[in-house]
Tab-separated table of C-alpha atoms (C1' of nucleotides) in Angstrom:
chain	number	residue	atom	x	y	z
A	429	UNK	CA	0.027	-0.069	-0.013
A	430	UNK	CA	3.023	2.246	-0.546
A	431	UNK	CA	4.008	2.810	2.951
A	432	UNK	CA	7.171	2.383	5.153
A	433	UNK	CA	7.368	-0.600	7.157
A	434	UNK	CA	7.238	-0.374	10.938
A	435	UNK	CA	10.817	-1.567	11.104
A	436	UNK	CA	11.880	1.303	8.951
A	437	UNK	CA	9.843	3.744	11.169
A	438	UNK	CA	11.514	2.280	14.250
A	439	UNK	CA	14.818	2.592	12.591
A	440	UNK	CA	14.155	6.207	11.718
A	441	UNK	CA	13.190	7.031	15.262
A	442	UNK	CA	16.177	5.319	16.692
A	443	UNK	CA	18.612	6.831	14.469
A	444	UNK	CA	17.165	10.337	15.220
A	445	UNK	CA	17.359	9.524	18.766
A	446	UNK	CA	21.146	8.830	18.389
A	447	UNK	CA	21.673	11.785	16.262
A	448	UNK	CA	20.161	14.145	19.140
A	449	UNK	CA	22.664	12.744	21.527
A	450	UNK	CA	25.468	12.318	18.996
A	451	UNK	CA	28.273	13.500	21.201
A	452	UNK	CA	26.820	11.847	24.514
A	453	UNK	CA	28.385	8.432	23.782
A	454	UNK	CA	26.770	5.160	23.063
A	455	UNK	CA	23.189	4.203	23.800
A	456	UNK	CA	21.908	0.642	24.546
A	457	UNK	CA	19.006	-0.814	22.543
A	458	UNK	CA	16.975	-1.339	25.533
A	459	UNK	CA	17.198	2.153	26.491
A	460	UNK	CA	15.913	3.398	23.140
A	461	UNK	CA	13.229	0.756	22.951
A	462	UNK	CA	11.853	1.665	26.376
A	463	UNK	CA	11.901	5.335	25.438
A	464	UNK	CA	9.588	4.835	22.522
A	465	UNK	CA	7.797	1.788	23.411
A	466	UNK	CA	9.303	-0.337	20.881
A	467	UNK	CA	9.742	-4.136	21.251
A	468	UNK	CA	13.305	-4.228	22.540
A	469	UNK	CA	14.405	-7.538	20.541
A	470	UNK	CA	12.957	-6.149	17.563
A	471	UNK	CA	14.673	-2.864	17.667
A	472	UNK	CA	17.922	-4.686	18.486
A	473	UNK	CA	17.906	-6.434	15.308
A	474	UNK	CA	17.147	-3.433	13.383
A	475	UNK	CA	19.926	-1.731	14.931
A	476	UNK	CA	22.208	-4.622	14.141
A	477	UNK	CA	21.338	-4.283	10.572
A	478	UNK	CA	22.265	-0.624	10.492
A	479	UNK	CA	25.638	-1.638	12.093
A	480	UNK	CA	26.150	-4.109	9.309
A	481	UNK	CA	25.398	-1.468	6.673
A	482	UNK	CA	27.816	0.909	8.326
A	483	UNK	CA	25.631	3.478	9.385
A	484	UNK	CA	25.891	2.682	13.180
A	485	UNK	CA	28.840	1.737	15.247
A	486	UNK	CA	28.596	-0.622	18.162
A	487	UNK	CA	30.334	-1.313	21.471
A	488	UNK	CA	29.758	-4.803	22.848
A	489	UNK	CA	29.802	-5.843	26.546
A	490	UNK	CA	28.392	-3.883	29.789
A	491	UNK	CA	27.981	-0.144	29.235
A	492	UNK	CA	27.999	-0.795	25.598
A	493	UNK	CA	25.519	0.345	23.066
A	494	UNK	CA	25.126	2.122	19.730
A	495	UNK	CA	26.188	5.332	18.151
A	496	UNK	CA	26.061	6.981	14.817
A	497	UNK	CA	28.824	6.059	12.595
A	498	UNK	CA	28.901	9.487	10.640
A	499	UNK	CA	27.831	13.142	11.267
A	500	UNK	CA	23.920	13.121	11.247
A	501	UNK	CA	23.896	15.824	8.733
A	502	UNK	CA	25.452	13.454	6.182
A	503	UNK	CA	23.007	10.591	6.849
A	504	UNK	CA	19.640	10.523	4.935
A	505	UNK	CA	16.523	8.996	5.750
A	506	UNK	CA	16.784	7.018	2.498
A	507	UNK	CA	19.913	5.269	3.581
A	508	UNK	CA	18.292	4.130	6.919
A	509	UNK	CA	15.249	2.802	4.824
A	510	UNK	CA	17.294	1.141	2.530
A	511	UNK	CA	19.419	-0.622	4.920
A	512	UNK	CA	16.328	-1.938	6.585
A	513	UNK	CA	13.926	-2.487	3.862
A	514	UNK	CA	16.298	-3.118	0.875
A	515	UNK	CA	16.263	-1.108	-2.174
A	516	UNK	CA	13.221	1.015	-2.903
A	517	UNK	CA	11.223	-0.162	-5.988
A	518	UNK	CA	7.863	1.340	-6.393
A	519	UNK	CA	6.487	-1.130	-9.051
A	520	UNK	CA	6.495	-4.885	-8.405
A	521	UNK	CA	8.296	-5.264	-11.680
A	522	UNK	CA	11.252	-3.032	-12.177
A	523	UNK	CA	14.897	-3.786	-13.296
A	524	UNK	CA	17.212	-5.674	-11.248
A	525	UNK	CA	14.978	-8.854	-11.445
A	526	UNK	CA	13.459	-8.642	-14.853
A	527	UNK	CA	10.883	-11.229	-13.800
A	528	UNK	CA	7.770	-9.059	-14.682
A	529	UNK	CA	5.209	-11.545	-15.746
A	530	UNK	CA	3.540	-8.894	-17.846
A	531	UNK	CA	6.737	-7.464	-19.083
A	532	UNK	CA	5.941	-7.654	-22.878
A	533	UNK	CA	3.120	-5.195	-22.618
A	534	UNK	CA	3.593	-3.456	-19.333
A	535	UNK	CA	4.594	0.082	-20.015
A	536	UNK	CA	3.202	1.719	-17.015
A	537	UNK	CA	6.506	1.137	-15.288
A	538	UNK	CA	8.278	3.480	-17.443
A	539	UNK	CA	6.702	6.648	-16.055
A	540	UNK	CA	6.411	5.242	-12.779
A	541	UNK	CA	10.131	4.731	-12.675
A	542	UNK	CA	10.359	8.429	-12.649
A	543	UNK	CA	8.193	8.632	-9.824
A	544	UNK	CA	10.381	6.187	-8.077
A	545	UNK	CA	13.314	8.373	-8.593
A	546	UNK	CA	11.457	11.334	-7.292
A	547	UNK	CA	10.574	9.492	-4.144
A	548	UNK	CA	14.252	8.423	-3.654
A	549	UNK	CA	15.354	11.925	-4.078
A	550	UNK	CA	12.830	13.132	-1.677
A	551	UNK	CA	13.816	10.787	0.920
A	552	UNK	CA	17.685	11.484	0.207
A	553	UNK	CA	16.946	15.186	0.904
A	554	UNK	CA	15.793	14.470	4.544
A	555	UNK	CA	18.918	14.101	6.613
A	556	UNK	CA	18.761	12.632	10.009
A	557	UNK	CA	19.887	15.818	11.617
A	558	UNK	CA	16.745	17.582	10.108
A	559	UNK	CA	14.630	15.137	11.977
A	560	UNK	CA	15.249	17.784	14.428
A	561	UNK	CA	13.749	18.555	18.034
A	562	UNK	CA	10.164	17.589	18.439
A	563	UNK	CA	9.027	19.928	15.825
A	564	UNK	CA	9.872	22.784	18.203
A	565	UNK	CA	11.963	24.346	15.350
A	566	UNK	CA	10.048	24.275	12.235
A	567	UNK	CA	12.767	24.851	9.510
A	568	UNK	CA	12.698	28.089	7.567
A	569	UNK	CA	10.834	27.742	4.448
A	570	UNK	CA	13.771	28.011	2.316
A	571	UNK	CA	15.761	25.303	3.791
A	572	UNK	CA	12.523	23.356	4.436
A	573	UNK	CA	11.787	23.128	0.728
A	574	UNK	CA	12.724	19.873	-0.758
A	575	UNK	CA	14.621	20.171	-4.046
A	576	UNK	CA	13.683	17.811	-6.859
A	577	UNK	CA	15.820	17.391	-9.782
A	578	UNK	CA	18.175	19.930	-11.009
A	579	UNK	CA	18.402	23.060	-8.475
A	580	UNK	CA	16.305	25.823	-10.314
A	581	UNK	CA	18.807	28.461	-9.688
B	527	UNK	CA	8.821	-2.038	1.567
B	528	UNK	CA	7.295	1.089	0.073
B	529	UNK	CA	6.143	-0.267	-3.208
B	530	UNK	CA	2.703	-0.256	-5.158
B	531	UNK	CA	0.565	-3.376	-4.661
B	532	UNK	CA	-0.049	-5.531	-7.679
B	533	UNK	CA	-3.386	-4.507	-7.711
B	534	UNK	CA	-2.561	-0.865	-8.267
B	535	UNK	CA	-0.172	-1.971	-10.902
B	536	UNK	CA	-2.857	-4.019	-12.590
B	537	UNK	CA	-5.281	-1.068	-12.367
B	538	UNK	CA	-2.888	1.131	-13.821
B	539	UNK	CA	-2.150	-0.959	-16.708
B	540	UNK	CA	-5.719	-1.614	-17.369
B	541	UNK	CA	-6.705	2.240	-17.200
B	542	UNK	CA	-3.907	2.901	-19.541
B	543	UNK	CA	-5.138	0.299	-21.897
B	544	UNK	CA	-8.641	1.720	-21.761
B	545	UNK	CA	-7.287	5.180	-22.439
B	546	UNK	CA	-5.472	4.180	-25.588
B	547	UNK	CA	-8.678	2.953	-27.019
B	548	UNK	CA	-10.783	5.742	-25.557
B	549	UNK	CA	-12.927	6.455	-28.384
B	550	UNK	CA	-13.330	2.820	-29.391
B	551	UNK	CA	-16.024	1.703	-27.034
B	552	UNK	CA	-16.276	-0.505	-24.019
B	553	UNK	CA	-13.745	-3.270	-23.251
B	554	UNK	CA	-14.393	-6.466	-21.213
B	555	UNK	CA	-12.409	-7.324	-18.163
B	556	UNK	CA	-11.657	-10.605	-19.741
B	557	UNK	CA	-10.185	-8.999	-22.815
B	558	UNK	CA	-7.955	-6.836	-20.841
B	559	UNK	CA	-6.874	-9.547	-18.471
B	560	UNK	CA	-5.989	-11.974	-21.422
B	561	UNK	CA	-3.937	-9.244	-22.953
B	562	UNK	CA	-1.724	-8.605	-20.046
B	563	UNK	CA	-1.910	-12.067	-18.450
B	564	UNK	CA	-3.541	-10.931	-15.395
B	565	UNK	CA	-5.993	-13.135	-13.379
B	566	UNK	CA	-9.333	-12.340	-14.979
B	567	UNK	CA	-11.620	-12.291	-11.665
B	568	UNK	CA	-8.926	-10.261	-9.881
B	569	UNK	CA	-8.896	-7.664	-12.554
B	570	UNK	CA	-12.555	-7.624	-12.714
B	571	UNK	CA	-12.775	-6.744	-9.028
B	572	UNK	CA	-10.222	-4.001	-9.444
B	573	UNK	CA	-12.067	-2.454	-12.296
B	574	UNK	CA	-15.380	-2.587	-10.477
B	575	UNK	CA	-13.693	-0.761	-7.536
B	576	UNK	CA	-12.636	1.833	-10.144
B	577	UNK	CA	-16.197	2.058	-11.358
B	578	UNK	CA	-17.478	2.684	-7.806
B	579	UNK	CA	-15.089	5.455	-7.436
B	580	UNK	CA	-16.234	7.062	-10.654
B	581	UNK	CA	-12.986	6.750	-12.768
B	582	UNK	CA	-14.640	4.127	-15.060
B	583	UNK	CA	-18.147	3.503	-16.402
B	584	UNK	CA	-19.400	0.014	-17.026
B	585	UNK	CA	-21.886	-1.471	-19.316
B	586	UNK	CA	-23.467	-4.638	-18.154
B	587	UNK	CA	-24.694	-7.550	-20.185
B	588	UNK	CA	-23.417	-9.223	-23.556
B	589	UNK	CA	-21.092	-6.936	-25.484
B	590	UNK	CA	-20.668	-4.903	-22.401
B	591	UNK	CA	-17.468	-3.743	-20.585
B	592	UNK	CA	-15.561	-0.890	-19.095
B	593	UNK	CA	-14.620	2.536	-20.436
B	594	UNK	CA	-12.991	5.537	-18.935
B	595	UNK	CA	-15.344	7.996	-17.401
B	596	UNK	CA	-13.295	10.996	-18.220
B	597	UNK	CA	-10.800	12.244	-20.521
B	598	UNK	CA	-7.565	10.317	-19.802
B	599	UNK	CA	-5.768	13.570	-19.729
B	600	UNK	CA	-7.665	14.509	-16.586
B	601	UNK	CA	-7.023	11.196	-14.747
B	602	UNK	CA	-3.950	10.894	-12.590
B	603	UNK	CA	-2.080	7.812	-11.571
B	604	UNK	CA	-2.725	8.823	-8.030
B	605	UNK	CA	-6.476	8.769	-8.372
B	606	UNK	CA	-6.257	5.073	-9.650
B	607	UNK	CA	-3.797	3.973	-6.876
B	608	UNK	CA	-5.922	5.788	-4.245
B	609	UNK	CA	-9.210	4.167	-5.581
B	610	UNK	CA	-7.581	0.814	-5.422
B	611	UNK	CA	-5.352	0.934	-2.419
B	612	UNK	CA	-6.890	3.736	-0.301
B	613	UNK	CA	-5.306	6.920	0.758
B	614	UNK	CA	-1.562	7.056	0.650
B	615	UNK	CA	0.000	7.292	4.045
B	616	UNK	CA	3.791	6.756	3.967
B	617	UNK	CA	4.207	6.254	7.832
B	618	UNK	CA	2.356	3.690	9.802
B	619	UNK	CA	1.166	6.422	12.073
B	620	UNK	CA	-0.145	9.565	10.440
B	621	UNK	CA	-3.319	11.646	11.069
B	622	UNK	CA	-6.713	10.179	10.292
B	623	UNK	CA	-6.335	7.282	12.926
B	624	UNK	CA	-4.279	8.855	15.595
B	625	UNK	CA	-3.446	5.523	16.943
B	626	UNK	CA	0.391	5.991	16.890
B	627	UNK	CA	1.527	3.858	19.673
B	628	UNK	CA	4.771	5.867	20.058
B	629	UNK	CA	3.016	9.114	19.323
B	630	UNK	CA	4.122	10.976	22.232
B	631	UNK	CA	7.857	10.979	21.263
B	632	UNK	CA	7.360	9.947	17.492
B	633	UNK	CA	8.633	13.209	15.598
B	634	UNK	CA	9.938	11.520	12.594
B	635	UNK	CA	6.527	11.638	10.977
B	636	UNK	CA	6.747	15.281	10.730
B	637	UNK	CA	9.338	15.357	8.057
B	638	UNK	CA	8.161	12.304	6.499
B	639	UNK	CA	4.768	13.867	6.116
B	640	UNK	CA	6.390	16.227	3.694
B	641	UNK	CA	7.775	13.293	1.790
B	642	UNK	CA	4.530	11.726	1.730
B	643	UNK	CA	3.091	14.902	0.180
B	644	UNK	CA	5.983	15.056	-2.439
B	645	UNK	CA	4.960	11.521	-3.349
B	646	UNK	CA	1.451	12.354	-3.816
B	647	UNK	CA	2.317	15.246	-5.948
B	648	UNK	CA	4.667	13.382	-8.265
B	649	UNK	CA	1.770	10.617	-8.709
B	650	UNK	CA	-0.753	13.325	-9.304
B	651	UNK	CA	1.538	14.704	-12.007
B	652	UNK	CA	1.390	11.462	-13.976
B	653	UNK	CA	-1.808	11.562	-16.080
B	654	UNK	CA	-3.080	8.472	-17.704
B	655	UNK	CA	-2.677	9.731	-21.152
B	656	UNK	CA	0.997	10.272	-20.302
B	657	UNK	CA	1.239	6.582	-19.716
B	658	UNK	CA	1.595	6.693	-23.387
B	659	UNK	CA	2.678	4.271	-26.171
B	660	UNK	CA	4.959	1.593	-25.281
B	661	UNK	CA	7.675	4.159	-24.799
B	662	UNK	CA	7.697	4.662	-28.554
B	663	UNK	CA	7.205	8.383	-27.925
B	664	UNK	CA	9.506	9.445	-25.102
B	665	UNK	CA	7.970	12.579	-23.993
B	666	UNK	CA	9.926	15.910	-24.891
B	667	UNK	CA	11.989	16.909	-21.870
B	668	UNK	CA	9.892	19.911	-21.016
B	669	UNK	CA	6.532	17.997	-20.738
B	670	UNK	CA	8.354	15.063	-19.401
B	671	UNK	CA	9.471	16.820	-16.282
B	672	UNK	CA	7.504	16.307	-13.286
B	673	UNK	CA	6.900	19.513	-11.438
B	674	UNK	CA	6.942	19.309	-7.738
B	675	UNK	CA	5.600	22.027	-5.442
B	676	UNK	CA	5.194	25.489	-6.817
B	677	UNK	CA	6.660	25.945	-10.276
B	678	UNK	CA	10.169	27.303	-10.128
B	679	UNK	CA	9.544	30.053	-12.608
C	488	DC	C1'	-34.188	-18.224	-23.752
C	489	DC	C1'	-29.314	-17.998	-23.860
C	490	DA	C1'	-24.727	-16.481	-23.704
C	491	DA	C1'	-21.811	-12.839	-22.267
C	492	DA	C1'	-20.984	-9.524	-19.436
C	493	DT	C1'	-20.888	-6.913	-14.799
C	494	DC	C1'	-21.436	-7.282	-10.010
C	495	DC	C1'	-20.718	-8.747	-5.212
C	496	DG	C1'	-19.448	-11.171	-1.235
C	497	DA	C1'	-17.314	-14.867	0.896
C	498	DC	C1'	-13.415	-17.591	1.117
C	499	DC	C1'	-8.595	-19.486	0.629
C	500	DT	C1'	-3.554	-19.616	0.019
C	501	DT	C1'	0.642	-17.385	0.083
C	502	DT	C1'	3.765	-13.786	1.280
C	503	DT	C1'	5.317	-10.427	4.142
C	504	DT	C1'	5.671	-8.531	8.280
C	505	DG	C1'	6.107	-7.959	13.186
C	506	DG	C1'	7.614	-9.962	16.944
C	507	DT	C1'	9.783	-13.693	20.185
C	508	DC	C1'	13.134	-16.768	21.938
C	509	DG	C1'	17.485	-19.029	23.200
C	510	DG	C1'	21.883	-19.036	23.405
C	511	DA	C1'	26.736	-17.554	22.287
C	512	DA	C1'	30.372	-13.897	22.549
C	513	DT	C1'	32.271	-9.626	24.527
C	514	DT	C1'	33.506	-6.517	27.846
C	515	DA	C1'	33.525	-3.158	32.066
C	516	DG	C1'	33.599	-3.164	36.608
C	517	DA	C1'	33.253	-5.238	41.400
D	1281	DT	C1'	38.175	-13.787	38.289
D	1282	DC	C1'	33.307	-13.639	38.435
D	1283	DT	C1'	29.191	-11.299	37.093
D	1284	DA	C1'	25.858	-8.542	34.815
D	1285	DA	C1'	25.136	-5.960	30.894
D	1286	DT	C1'	25.379	-5.827	26.475
D	1287	DT	C1'	25.751	-6.818	21.358
D	1288	DC	C1'	25.150	-10.494	18.114
D	1289	DC	C1'	22.801	-14.235	15.453
D	1290	DG	C1'	19.690	-17.511	13.624
D	1291	DA	C1'	15.791	-19.880	14.051
D	1292	DC	C1'	11.114	-19.774	14.996
D	1293	DC	C1'	6.085	-18.261	15.392
D	1294	DA	C1'	1.958	-15.366	14.864
D	1295	DA	C1'	-0.724	-12.012	12.714
D	1296	DA	C1'	-1.758	-9.336	9.040
D	1297	DA	C1'	-1.954	-8.053	4.278
D	1298	DA	C1'	-2.001	-9.315	-0.377
D	1299	DG	C1'	-3.038	-11.934	-4.204
D	1300	DG	C1'	-5.979	-14.887	-6.196
D	1301	DT	C1'	-10.352	-18.095	-6.404
D	1302	DC	C1'	-15.164	-19.348	-6.412
D	1303	DG	C1'	-20.231	-19.354	-6.725
D	1304	DG	C1'	-23.969	-17.053	-7.649
D	1305	DA	C1'	-26.946	-13.071	-8.784
D	1306	DT	C1'	-28.322	-9.607	-12.164
D	1307	DT	C1'	-28.380	-7.310	-16.458
D	1308	DT	C1'	-28.724	-7.154	-21.570
D	1309	DG	C1'	-28.090	-7.989	-26.601
D	1310	DG	C1'	-29.161	-11.337	-30.020
DNA sequence: CCAAATCCGACCTTTTTGGTCGGAATTAGA
DNA sequence: TCTAATTCCGACCAAAAAGGTCGGATTTGG
């Protein structure tokens, strides 16, 4: 139905949480899970995936936990989603598999491919640091605008 | 995983098909289904939904079938998708339900709401008539561009 | 009347998703 | 060294959604 999975939601929430305390050291999965009422084990698995994809770093053992691997301003929502849910393909039959059963006649995917790119760009324009502070700081309209395609300068 | 349902795909394919023979009279579900190797009964149900939403008109009885209710240039991909899959909500917890279990602290939905709007606009900018002819006619770059937000004039 | 169609709802199957469990490896601190 | 807290990992299960099927009622042109 064209919506993000809960796992991706959870991932974004957690990553944002880590971004807000970026310089405060690591944070355990349990702590984050409790804060947002997310099933602990599930969140743990999600975070582990993000570690494997290089978005987070982890510290094992007591007093261990997770932390962002990079500056939050350089991490985009798309990276997080892709790491959790896999590549973003809007249609059921896009390149990379080639197993579209109605391939011979299916031409809708052509223009929808463009829509796909737009979505990716939109998600890529949302950085983790911009997931900001409880909406307390609505971004100024200029920087809040999400630029699609070539910058119209 | 953020992709369209097959039903929506089927719906778009069928609607496009009807658009291409817009002035040639009605077309039965069976015929369309055969053409694109889509399960007949499934496609029928999808088309019926589109009728109920006013996108198609139907003619019962022998020699009956479906036809577009409006000019294909005025029907957008988003309308078709919405008619089939329901309203497009990218996050699991957006307005209209208010049943976001982590609502108190979940702020990611704020910026993602913007992404949601972008997607809707993108899908709305794709008209059925633009789903064109087998890619035989790549649209000129100007009309092919999908405009998002205010036109950057 | 008959055949071809839409129409409609119930139902089933498969896939995906969300979530759980158990246990191994690691590590800081008492 | 022992212990508790933690990441790590795979297998497993349950619930939900999606995809697809079926039976039958209704309409309608020939």
